Short mmCIF file of C-alpha atoms in Angstrom, two decimals:
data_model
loop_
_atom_site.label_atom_id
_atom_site.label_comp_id
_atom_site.label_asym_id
_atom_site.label_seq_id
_atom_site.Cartn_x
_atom_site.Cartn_y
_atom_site.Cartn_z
CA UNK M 1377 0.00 0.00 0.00
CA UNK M 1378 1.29 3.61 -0.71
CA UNK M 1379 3.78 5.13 2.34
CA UNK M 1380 2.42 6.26 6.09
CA UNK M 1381 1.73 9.62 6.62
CA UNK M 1382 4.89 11.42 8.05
CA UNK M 1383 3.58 11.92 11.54
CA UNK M 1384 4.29 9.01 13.90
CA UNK M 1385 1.72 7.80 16.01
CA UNK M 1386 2.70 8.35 19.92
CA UNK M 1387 2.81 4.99 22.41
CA UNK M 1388 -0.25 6.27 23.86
CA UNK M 1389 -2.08 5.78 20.66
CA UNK M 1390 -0.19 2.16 20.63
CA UNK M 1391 -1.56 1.43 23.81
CA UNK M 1392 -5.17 2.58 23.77
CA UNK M 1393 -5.83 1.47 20.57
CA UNK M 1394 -6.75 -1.92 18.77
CA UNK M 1395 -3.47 -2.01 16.52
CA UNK M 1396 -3.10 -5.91 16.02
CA UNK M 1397 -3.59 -6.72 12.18
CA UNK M 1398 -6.71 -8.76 13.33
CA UNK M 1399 -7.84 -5.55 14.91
CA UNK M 1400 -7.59 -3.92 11.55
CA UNK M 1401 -9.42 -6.80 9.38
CA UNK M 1402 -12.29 -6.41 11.93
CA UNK M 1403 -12.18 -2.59 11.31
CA UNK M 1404 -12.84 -3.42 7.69
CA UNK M 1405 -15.35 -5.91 7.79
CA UNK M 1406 -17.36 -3.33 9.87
CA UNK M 1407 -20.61 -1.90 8.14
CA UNK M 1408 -20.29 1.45 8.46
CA UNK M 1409 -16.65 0.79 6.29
CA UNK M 1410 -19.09 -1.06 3.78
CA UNK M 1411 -21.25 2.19 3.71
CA UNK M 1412 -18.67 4.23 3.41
CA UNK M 1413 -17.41 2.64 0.20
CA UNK M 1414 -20.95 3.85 -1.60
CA UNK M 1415 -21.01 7.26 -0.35
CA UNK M 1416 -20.98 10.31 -2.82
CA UNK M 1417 -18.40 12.22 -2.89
CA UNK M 1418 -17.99 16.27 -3.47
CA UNK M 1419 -16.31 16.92 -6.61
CA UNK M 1420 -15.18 20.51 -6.41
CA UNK M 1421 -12.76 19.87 -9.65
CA UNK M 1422 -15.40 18.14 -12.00
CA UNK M 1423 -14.24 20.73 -14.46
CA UNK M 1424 -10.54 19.63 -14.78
CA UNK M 1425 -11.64 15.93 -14.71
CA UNK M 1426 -14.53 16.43 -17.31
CA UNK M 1427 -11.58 18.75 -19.27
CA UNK M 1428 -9.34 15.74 -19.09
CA UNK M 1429 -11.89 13.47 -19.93
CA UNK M 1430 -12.65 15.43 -23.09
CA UNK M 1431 -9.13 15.51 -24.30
CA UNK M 1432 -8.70 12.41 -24.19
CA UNK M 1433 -11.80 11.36 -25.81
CA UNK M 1434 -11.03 13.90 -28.49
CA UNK M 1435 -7.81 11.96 -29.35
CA UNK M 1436 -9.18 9.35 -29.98
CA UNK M 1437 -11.72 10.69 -31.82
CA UNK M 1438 -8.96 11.70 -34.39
CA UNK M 1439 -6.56 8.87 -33.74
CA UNK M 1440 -8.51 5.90 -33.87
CA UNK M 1441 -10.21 6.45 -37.28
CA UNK M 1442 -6.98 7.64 -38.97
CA UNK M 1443 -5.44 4.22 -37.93
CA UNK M 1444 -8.17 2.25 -39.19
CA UNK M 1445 -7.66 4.12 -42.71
CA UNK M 1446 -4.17 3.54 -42.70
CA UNK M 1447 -1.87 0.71 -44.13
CA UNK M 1448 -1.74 -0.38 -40.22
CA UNK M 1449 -5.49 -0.53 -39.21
CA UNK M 1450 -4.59 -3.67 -36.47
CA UNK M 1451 -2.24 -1.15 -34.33
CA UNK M 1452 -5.76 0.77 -33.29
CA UNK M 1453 -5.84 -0.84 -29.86
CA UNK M 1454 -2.23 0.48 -28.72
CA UNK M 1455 -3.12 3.83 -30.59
CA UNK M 1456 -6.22 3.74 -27.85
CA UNK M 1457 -3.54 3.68 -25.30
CA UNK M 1458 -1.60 6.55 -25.98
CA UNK M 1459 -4.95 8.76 -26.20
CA UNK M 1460 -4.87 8.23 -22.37
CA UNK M 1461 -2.26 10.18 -21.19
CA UNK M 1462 -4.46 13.08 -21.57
CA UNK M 1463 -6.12 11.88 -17.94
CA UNK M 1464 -2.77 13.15 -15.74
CA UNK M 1465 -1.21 16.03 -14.49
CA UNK M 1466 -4.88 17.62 -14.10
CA UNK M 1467 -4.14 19.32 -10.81
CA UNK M 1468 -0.49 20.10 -11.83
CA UNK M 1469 0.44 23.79 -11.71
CA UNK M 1470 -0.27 25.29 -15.25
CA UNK M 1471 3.10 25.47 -16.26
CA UNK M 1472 3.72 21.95 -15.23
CA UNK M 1473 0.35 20.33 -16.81
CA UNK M 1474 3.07 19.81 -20.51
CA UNK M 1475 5.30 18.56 -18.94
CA UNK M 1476 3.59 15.48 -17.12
CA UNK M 1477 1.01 15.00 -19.95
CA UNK M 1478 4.53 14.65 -22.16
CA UNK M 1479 6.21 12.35 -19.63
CA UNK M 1480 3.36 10.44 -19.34
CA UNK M 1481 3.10 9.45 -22.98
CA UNK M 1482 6.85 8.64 -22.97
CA UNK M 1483 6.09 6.42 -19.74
CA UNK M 1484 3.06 4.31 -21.73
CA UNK M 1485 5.26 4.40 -25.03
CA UNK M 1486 7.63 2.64 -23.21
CA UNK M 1487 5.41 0.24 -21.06
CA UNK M 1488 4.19 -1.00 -25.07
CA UNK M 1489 7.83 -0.78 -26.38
CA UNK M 1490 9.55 -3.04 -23.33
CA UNK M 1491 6.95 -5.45 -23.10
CA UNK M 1492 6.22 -6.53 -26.85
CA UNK M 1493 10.01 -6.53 -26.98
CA UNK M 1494 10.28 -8.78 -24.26
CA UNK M 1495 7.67 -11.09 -26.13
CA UNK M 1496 9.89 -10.87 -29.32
CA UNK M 1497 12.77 -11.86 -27.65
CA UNK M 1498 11.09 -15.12 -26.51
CA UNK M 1499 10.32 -14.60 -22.89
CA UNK M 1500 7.32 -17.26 -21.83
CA UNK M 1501 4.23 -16.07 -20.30
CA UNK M 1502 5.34 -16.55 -17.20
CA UNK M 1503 8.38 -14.35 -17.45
CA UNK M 1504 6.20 -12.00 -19.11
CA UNK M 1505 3.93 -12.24 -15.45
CA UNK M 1506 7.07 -11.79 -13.30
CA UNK M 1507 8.01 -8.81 -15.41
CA UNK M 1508 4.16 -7.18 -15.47
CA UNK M 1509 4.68 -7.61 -11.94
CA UNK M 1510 8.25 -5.60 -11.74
CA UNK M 1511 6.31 -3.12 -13.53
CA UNK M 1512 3.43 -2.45 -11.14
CA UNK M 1513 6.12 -1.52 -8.56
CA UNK M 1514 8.34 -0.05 -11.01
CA UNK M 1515 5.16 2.53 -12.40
CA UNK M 1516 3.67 2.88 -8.53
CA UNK M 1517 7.09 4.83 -8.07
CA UNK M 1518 7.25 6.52 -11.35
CA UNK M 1519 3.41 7.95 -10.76
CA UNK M 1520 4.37 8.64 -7.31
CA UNK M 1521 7.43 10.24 -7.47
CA UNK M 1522 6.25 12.19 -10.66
CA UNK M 1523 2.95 13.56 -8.98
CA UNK M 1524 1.58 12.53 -12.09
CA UNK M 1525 -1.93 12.35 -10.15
CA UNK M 1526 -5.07 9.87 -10.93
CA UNK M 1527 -5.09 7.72 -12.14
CA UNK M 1528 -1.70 6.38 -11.50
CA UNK M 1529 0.36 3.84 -11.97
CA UNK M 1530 -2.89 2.21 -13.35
CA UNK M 1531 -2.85 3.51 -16.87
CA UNK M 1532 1.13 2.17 -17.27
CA UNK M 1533 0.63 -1.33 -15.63
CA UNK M 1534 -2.62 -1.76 -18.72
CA UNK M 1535 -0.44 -0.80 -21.37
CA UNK M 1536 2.30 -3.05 -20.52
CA UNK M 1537 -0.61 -5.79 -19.96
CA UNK M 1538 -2.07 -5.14 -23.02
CA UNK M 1539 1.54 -5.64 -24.84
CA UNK M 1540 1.96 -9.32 -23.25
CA UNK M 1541 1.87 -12.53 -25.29
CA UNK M 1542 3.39 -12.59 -28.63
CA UNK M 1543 5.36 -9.88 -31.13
CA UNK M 1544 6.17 -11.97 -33.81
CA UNK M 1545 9.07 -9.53 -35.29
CA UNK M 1546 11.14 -6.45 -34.42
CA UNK M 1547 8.46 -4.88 -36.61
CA UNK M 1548 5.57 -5.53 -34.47
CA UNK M 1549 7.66 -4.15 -31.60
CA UNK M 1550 8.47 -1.00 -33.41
CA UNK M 1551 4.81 -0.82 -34.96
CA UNK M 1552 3.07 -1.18 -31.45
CA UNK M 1553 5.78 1.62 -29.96
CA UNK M 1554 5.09 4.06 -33.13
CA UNK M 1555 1.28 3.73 -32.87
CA UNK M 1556 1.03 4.50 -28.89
CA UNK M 1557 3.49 6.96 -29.38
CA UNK M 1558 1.80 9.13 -32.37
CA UNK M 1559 -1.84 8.90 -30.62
CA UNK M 1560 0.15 10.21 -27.50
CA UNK M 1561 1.99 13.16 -28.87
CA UNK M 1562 -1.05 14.25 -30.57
CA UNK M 1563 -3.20 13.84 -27.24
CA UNK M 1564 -0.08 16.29 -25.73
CA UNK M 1565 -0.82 18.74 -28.58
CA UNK M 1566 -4.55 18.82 -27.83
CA UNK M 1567 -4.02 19.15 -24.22
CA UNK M 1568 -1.78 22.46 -24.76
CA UNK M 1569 -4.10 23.68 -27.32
CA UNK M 1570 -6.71 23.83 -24.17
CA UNK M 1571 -4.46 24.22 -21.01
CA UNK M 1572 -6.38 27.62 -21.06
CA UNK M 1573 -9.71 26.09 -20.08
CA UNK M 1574 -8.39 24.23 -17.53
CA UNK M 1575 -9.21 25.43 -14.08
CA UNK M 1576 -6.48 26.88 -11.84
CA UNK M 1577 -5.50 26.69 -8.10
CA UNK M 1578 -6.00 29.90 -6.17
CA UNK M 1579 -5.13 30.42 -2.29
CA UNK M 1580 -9.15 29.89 -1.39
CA UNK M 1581 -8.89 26.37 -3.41
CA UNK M 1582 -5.52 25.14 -3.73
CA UNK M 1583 -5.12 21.79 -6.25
CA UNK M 1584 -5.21 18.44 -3.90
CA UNK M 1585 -2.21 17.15 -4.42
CA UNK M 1586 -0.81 14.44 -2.08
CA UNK M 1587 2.80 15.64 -0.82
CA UNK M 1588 6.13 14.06 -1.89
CA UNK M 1589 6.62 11.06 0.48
CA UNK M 1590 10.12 10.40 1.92
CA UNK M 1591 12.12 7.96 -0.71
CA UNK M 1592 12.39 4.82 1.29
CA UNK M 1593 8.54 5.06 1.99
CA UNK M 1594 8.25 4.41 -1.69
CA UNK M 1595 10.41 2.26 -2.25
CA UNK M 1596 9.57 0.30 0.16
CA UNK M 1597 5.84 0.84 -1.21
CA UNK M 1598 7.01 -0.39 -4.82
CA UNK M 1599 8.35 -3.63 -3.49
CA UNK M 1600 5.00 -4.27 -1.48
CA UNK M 1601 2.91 -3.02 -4.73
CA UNK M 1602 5.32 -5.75 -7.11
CA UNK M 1603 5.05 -8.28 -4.52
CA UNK M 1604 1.43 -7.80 -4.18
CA UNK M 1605 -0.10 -7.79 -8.03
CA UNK M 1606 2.67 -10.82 -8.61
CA UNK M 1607 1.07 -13.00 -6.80
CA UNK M 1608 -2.76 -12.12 -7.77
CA UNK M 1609 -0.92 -12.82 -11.70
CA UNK M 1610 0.42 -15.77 -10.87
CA UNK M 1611 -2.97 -16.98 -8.65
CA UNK M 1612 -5.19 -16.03 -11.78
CA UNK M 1613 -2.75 -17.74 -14.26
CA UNK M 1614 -2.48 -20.92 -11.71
CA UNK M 1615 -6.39 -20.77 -11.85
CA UNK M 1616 -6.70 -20.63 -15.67
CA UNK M 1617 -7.13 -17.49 -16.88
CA UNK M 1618 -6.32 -15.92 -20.20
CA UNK M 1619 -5.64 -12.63 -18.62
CA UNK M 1620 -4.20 -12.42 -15.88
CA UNK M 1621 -2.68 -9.03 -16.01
CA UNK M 1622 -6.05 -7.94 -15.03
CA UNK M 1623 -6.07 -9.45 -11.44
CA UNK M 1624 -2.64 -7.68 -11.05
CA UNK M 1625 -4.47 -4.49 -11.74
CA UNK M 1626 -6.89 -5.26 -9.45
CA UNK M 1627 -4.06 -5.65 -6.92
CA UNK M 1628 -2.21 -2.21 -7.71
CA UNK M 1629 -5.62 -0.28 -7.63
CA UNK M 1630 -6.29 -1.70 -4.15
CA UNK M 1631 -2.63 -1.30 -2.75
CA UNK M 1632 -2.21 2.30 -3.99
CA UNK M 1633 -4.38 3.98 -1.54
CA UNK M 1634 -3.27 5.88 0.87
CA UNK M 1635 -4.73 4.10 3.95
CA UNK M 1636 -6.22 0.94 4.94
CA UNK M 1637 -9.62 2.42 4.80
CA UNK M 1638 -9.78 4.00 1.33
CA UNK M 1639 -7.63 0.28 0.13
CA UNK M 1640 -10.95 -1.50 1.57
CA UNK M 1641 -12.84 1.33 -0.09
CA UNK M 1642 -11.39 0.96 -3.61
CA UNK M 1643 -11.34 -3.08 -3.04
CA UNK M 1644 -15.42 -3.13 -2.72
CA UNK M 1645 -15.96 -0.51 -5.09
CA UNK M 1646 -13.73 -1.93 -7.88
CA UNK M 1647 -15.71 -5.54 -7.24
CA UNK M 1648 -19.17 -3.80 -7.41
CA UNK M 1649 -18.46 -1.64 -10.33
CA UNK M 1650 -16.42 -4.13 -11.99
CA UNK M 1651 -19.59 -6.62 -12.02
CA UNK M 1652 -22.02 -4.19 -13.14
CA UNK M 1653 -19.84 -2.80 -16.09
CA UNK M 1654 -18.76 -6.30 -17.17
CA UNK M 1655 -22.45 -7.43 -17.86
CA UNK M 1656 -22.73 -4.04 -19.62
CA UNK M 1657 -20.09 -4.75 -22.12
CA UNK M 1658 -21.03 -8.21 -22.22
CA UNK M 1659 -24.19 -7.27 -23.90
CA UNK M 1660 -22.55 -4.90 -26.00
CA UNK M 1661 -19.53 -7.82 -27.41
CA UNK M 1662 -22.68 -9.91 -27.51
CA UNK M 1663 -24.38 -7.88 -30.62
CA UNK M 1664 -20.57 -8.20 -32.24
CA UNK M 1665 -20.27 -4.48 -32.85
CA UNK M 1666 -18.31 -3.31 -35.43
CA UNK M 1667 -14.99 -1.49 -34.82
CA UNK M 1668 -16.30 2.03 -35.75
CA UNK M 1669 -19.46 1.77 -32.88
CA UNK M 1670 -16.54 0.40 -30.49
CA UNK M 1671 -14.78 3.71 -31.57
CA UNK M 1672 -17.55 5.65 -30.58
CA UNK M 1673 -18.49 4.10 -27.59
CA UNK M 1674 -14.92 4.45 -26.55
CA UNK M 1675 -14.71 8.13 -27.16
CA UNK M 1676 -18.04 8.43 -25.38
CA UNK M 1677 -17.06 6.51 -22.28
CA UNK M 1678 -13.22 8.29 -22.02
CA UNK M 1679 -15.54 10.98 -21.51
CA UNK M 1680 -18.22 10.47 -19.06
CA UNK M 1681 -15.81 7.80 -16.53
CA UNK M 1682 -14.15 11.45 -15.84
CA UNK M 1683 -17.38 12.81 -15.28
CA UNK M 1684 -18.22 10.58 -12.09
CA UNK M 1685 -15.39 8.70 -11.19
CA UNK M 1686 -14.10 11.10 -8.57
CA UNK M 1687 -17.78 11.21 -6.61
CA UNK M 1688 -17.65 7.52 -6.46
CA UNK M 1689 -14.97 4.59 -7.62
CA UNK M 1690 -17.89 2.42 -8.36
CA UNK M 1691 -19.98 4.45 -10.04
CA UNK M 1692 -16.51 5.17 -12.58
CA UNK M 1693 -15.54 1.55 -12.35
CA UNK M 1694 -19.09 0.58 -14.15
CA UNK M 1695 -17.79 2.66 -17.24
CA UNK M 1696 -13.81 1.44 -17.06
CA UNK M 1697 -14.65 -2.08 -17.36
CA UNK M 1698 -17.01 -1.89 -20.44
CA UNK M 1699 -13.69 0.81 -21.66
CA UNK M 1700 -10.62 -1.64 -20.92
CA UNK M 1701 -12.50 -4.24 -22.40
CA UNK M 1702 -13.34 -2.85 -25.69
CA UNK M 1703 -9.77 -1.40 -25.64
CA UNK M 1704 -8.88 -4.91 -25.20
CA UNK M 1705 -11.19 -6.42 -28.01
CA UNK M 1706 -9.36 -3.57 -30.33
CA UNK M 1707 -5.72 -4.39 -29.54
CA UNK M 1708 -6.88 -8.39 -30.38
CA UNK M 1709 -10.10 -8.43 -32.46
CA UNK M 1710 -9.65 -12.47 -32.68
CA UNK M 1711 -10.32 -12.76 -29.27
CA UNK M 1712 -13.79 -14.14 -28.21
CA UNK M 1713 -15.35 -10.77 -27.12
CA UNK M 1714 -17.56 -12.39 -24.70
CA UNK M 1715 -15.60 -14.54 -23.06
CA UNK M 1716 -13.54 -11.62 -21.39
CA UNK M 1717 -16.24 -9.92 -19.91
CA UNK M 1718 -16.65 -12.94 -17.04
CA UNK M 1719 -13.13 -13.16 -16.86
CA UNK M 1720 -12.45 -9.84 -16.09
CA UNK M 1721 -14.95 -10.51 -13.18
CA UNK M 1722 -12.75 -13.31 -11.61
CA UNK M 1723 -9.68 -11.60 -12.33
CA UNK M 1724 -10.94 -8.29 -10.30
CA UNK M 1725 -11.77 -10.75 -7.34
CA UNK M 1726 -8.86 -12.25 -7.25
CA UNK M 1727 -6.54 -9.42 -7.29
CA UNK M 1728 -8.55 -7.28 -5.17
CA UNK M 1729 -9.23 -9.53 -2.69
CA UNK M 1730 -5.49 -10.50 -2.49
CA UNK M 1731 -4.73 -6.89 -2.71
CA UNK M 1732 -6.54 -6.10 0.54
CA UNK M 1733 -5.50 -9.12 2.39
CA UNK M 1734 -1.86 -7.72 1.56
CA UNK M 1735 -2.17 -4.05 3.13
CA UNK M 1736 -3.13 -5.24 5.72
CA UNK M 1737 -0.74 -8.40 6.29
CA UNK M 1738 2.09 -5.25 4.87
CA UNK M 1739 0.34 -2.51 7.36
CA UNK M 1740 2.31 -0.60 9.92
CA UNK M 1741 1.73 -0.06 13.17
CA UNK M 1742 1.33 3.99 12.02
CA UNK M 1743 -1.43 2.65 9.16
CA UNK M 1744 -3.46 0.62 11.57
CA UNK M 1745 -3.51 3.55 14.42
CA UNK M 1746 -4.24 6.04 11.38
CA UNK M 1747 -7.15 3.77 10.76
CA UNK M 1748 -8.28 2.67 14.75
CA UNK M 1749 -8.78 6.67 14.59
CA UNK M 1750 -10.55 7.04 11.86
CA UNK M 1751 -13.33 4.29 13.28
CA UNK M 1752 -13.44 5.91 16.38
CA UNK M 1753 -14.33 8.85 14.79
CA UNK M 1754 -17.18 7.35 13.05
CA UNK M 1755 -18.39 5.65 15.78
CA UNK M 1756 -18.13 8.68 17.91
CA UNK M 1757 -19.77 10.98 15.09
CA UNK M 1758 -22.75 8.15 14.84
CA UNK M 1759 -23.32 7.90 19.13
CA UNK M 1760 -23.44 11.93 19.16
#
């Protein structure tokens, strides 16, 4: 899970509080945390997400089709993937918003580049696992240390996931590269082209950005986040399924908050909303759509997951799944369309249920106070 606030807890805290792990799993199981995972939240920014949003959805609007009309119409999946680096840096400073948008596309250019190669070069699946796994960590710290923003290291670990299995030639490594790399740079030119719409931080509303955590708290983070979404890989691959990537993203989205509440949080909401949007998109791989209505429908939901993602994971989850998975079905039309949709299902179980277990089996005595306070404060609020 992502480092422990700065301030240590005092041996007081220690003493009067339930701080065994057990005492934290029963914290978690607790309704109120189960209500608390539904709740609405304020979204004073919906105009720099919905801006982002919109960016990226225009991107694609211009990206996809021109790769379908070109000489290299099966490269339209990983030309989906660079259209997404429009969704960081939105509460960078304005000057700064180029800049991560820029290093961003670089960052999923690269997740494509290294893992196809890696295919080429004959690496088994496996391997490829071990190294998606490397990557989680490796991207948690890159995000992190960047203050890149949401979504994360997210966004990186699906490119590279979306690059496993088989490059057949140098030229399908280069190809993949080029096409994530020209959707990106023009998604960086779009976002300049409206930085001026984008809503700036003032001293009444400063941007929410999450302070700079102390190096070996990353680190040490990384290893836990690598550890973590290797073995949810490995468990889904051991169990049989043909994307197992997936339950390592499960794992990373889980393990990335900040605190063992909002980890339990994002573990139920990603299962709820993951459900839901799966049967959506099952219906819609069910009518076998063709590739310019999965075009559309991806521009449309780039857009509104921006739109309502921040008020409540869920709620955004419902329109990433049905999005991933048509990304997906791009980057490898011969897959069976409907198949993934129950797969993606068991692979979100598995790694976010393994991803929660983990934060708190990886929890500090700090994290486990932070959240013994943060119960008691509930509870107190609900007795008043």
């Amino acid at each position: 899970m992502a480092p422990p606030e700065p301030a240590r807890a005092s041996s007081a805290d220690a003493a009067t509080l339930p701080t065994r792990r057990r005492d934290a799993a029963r914290h978690l199981l607790k309704p109120h945390q189960i209500r608390e995972s539904w709740g609405l939240a304020p979204q004073p920014w919906l105009r720099n997400a919905g801006l982002a949003g919109l960016q990226s959805a225009l991107a694609a609007a211009i990206a996809l089709p021109l790769t379908l009309v070109s000489p290299w119409p099966h490269l339209v999946g990983f030309a989906a993937l660079g259209t997404l680096a429009a969704l960081f840096g939105r509460f960078a400073p304005q000057a700064g918003r180029g800049r991560i948008v820029l290093a961003c596309a670089l960052w999923l250019t690269g997740a494509v580049l290294a893992m196809s190669a890696a295919a080429w070069l004959g690496a088994s699946f496996t391997m490829q696992l071990g190294l998606l796994a490397v990557a989680c960590g490796f991207f948690f710290f890159v995000a992190t240390t960047g203050q890149y923003g949401p979504p994360g290291a997210l966004i990186f670990v699906f490119a590279a996931g979306a690059a496993m299995g088989h490059a057949t030639t140098g030229r399908d490594v280069i190809e993949r590269a080029a096409a994530t790399a020209v959707a990106a740079g023009l998604t960086w030119l779009i976002c300049a082209a409206t930085e001026r719409f984008r809503r700036q931080a003032s001293d009444e509303a400063p941007f929410p950005v999450d302070p700079l955590r102390p190096l070996d708290h990353r680190l040490i983070a990384a290893a836990r986040i690598a550890l973590g979404s290797g073995i949810a890989a490995f468990a889904a691959y051991g169990a049989g399924a043909a994307h197992p990537a997936w339950a390592a993203l499960g794992t990373v989205a889980v393990m990335q908050g900040a605190h063992l509440h909002i980890s339990m949080n994002r573990a139920l909401q990603r299962m709820a909303g993951t459900v839901v949007g799966a049967g959506l998109v099952w219906v819609i791989l069910a009518q076998e759509p063709s590739v310019g209505s999965v075009i559309a429908l991806l521009v449309l939901l780039q857009f509104t997951t921006e739109l309502i993602i921040g008020a409540n994971y869920a709620l955004g989850q419902i329109l990433v799944t049905p999005m991933a998975l048509l990304m997906s079905y791009l980057a490898a039309p011969g897959a069976a369309g409907t198949a993934m949709a129950p797969e993606r299902v068991f692979d979100t179980l598995v790694g976010a249920g393994i991803g929660i277990v983990l934060a708190v089996a990886f929890s500090t005595l700090d994290d486990r106070i932070h959240l013994a306070r943060h119960h008691a404060a509930r509870e107190g609020r609900r007795s008043g």
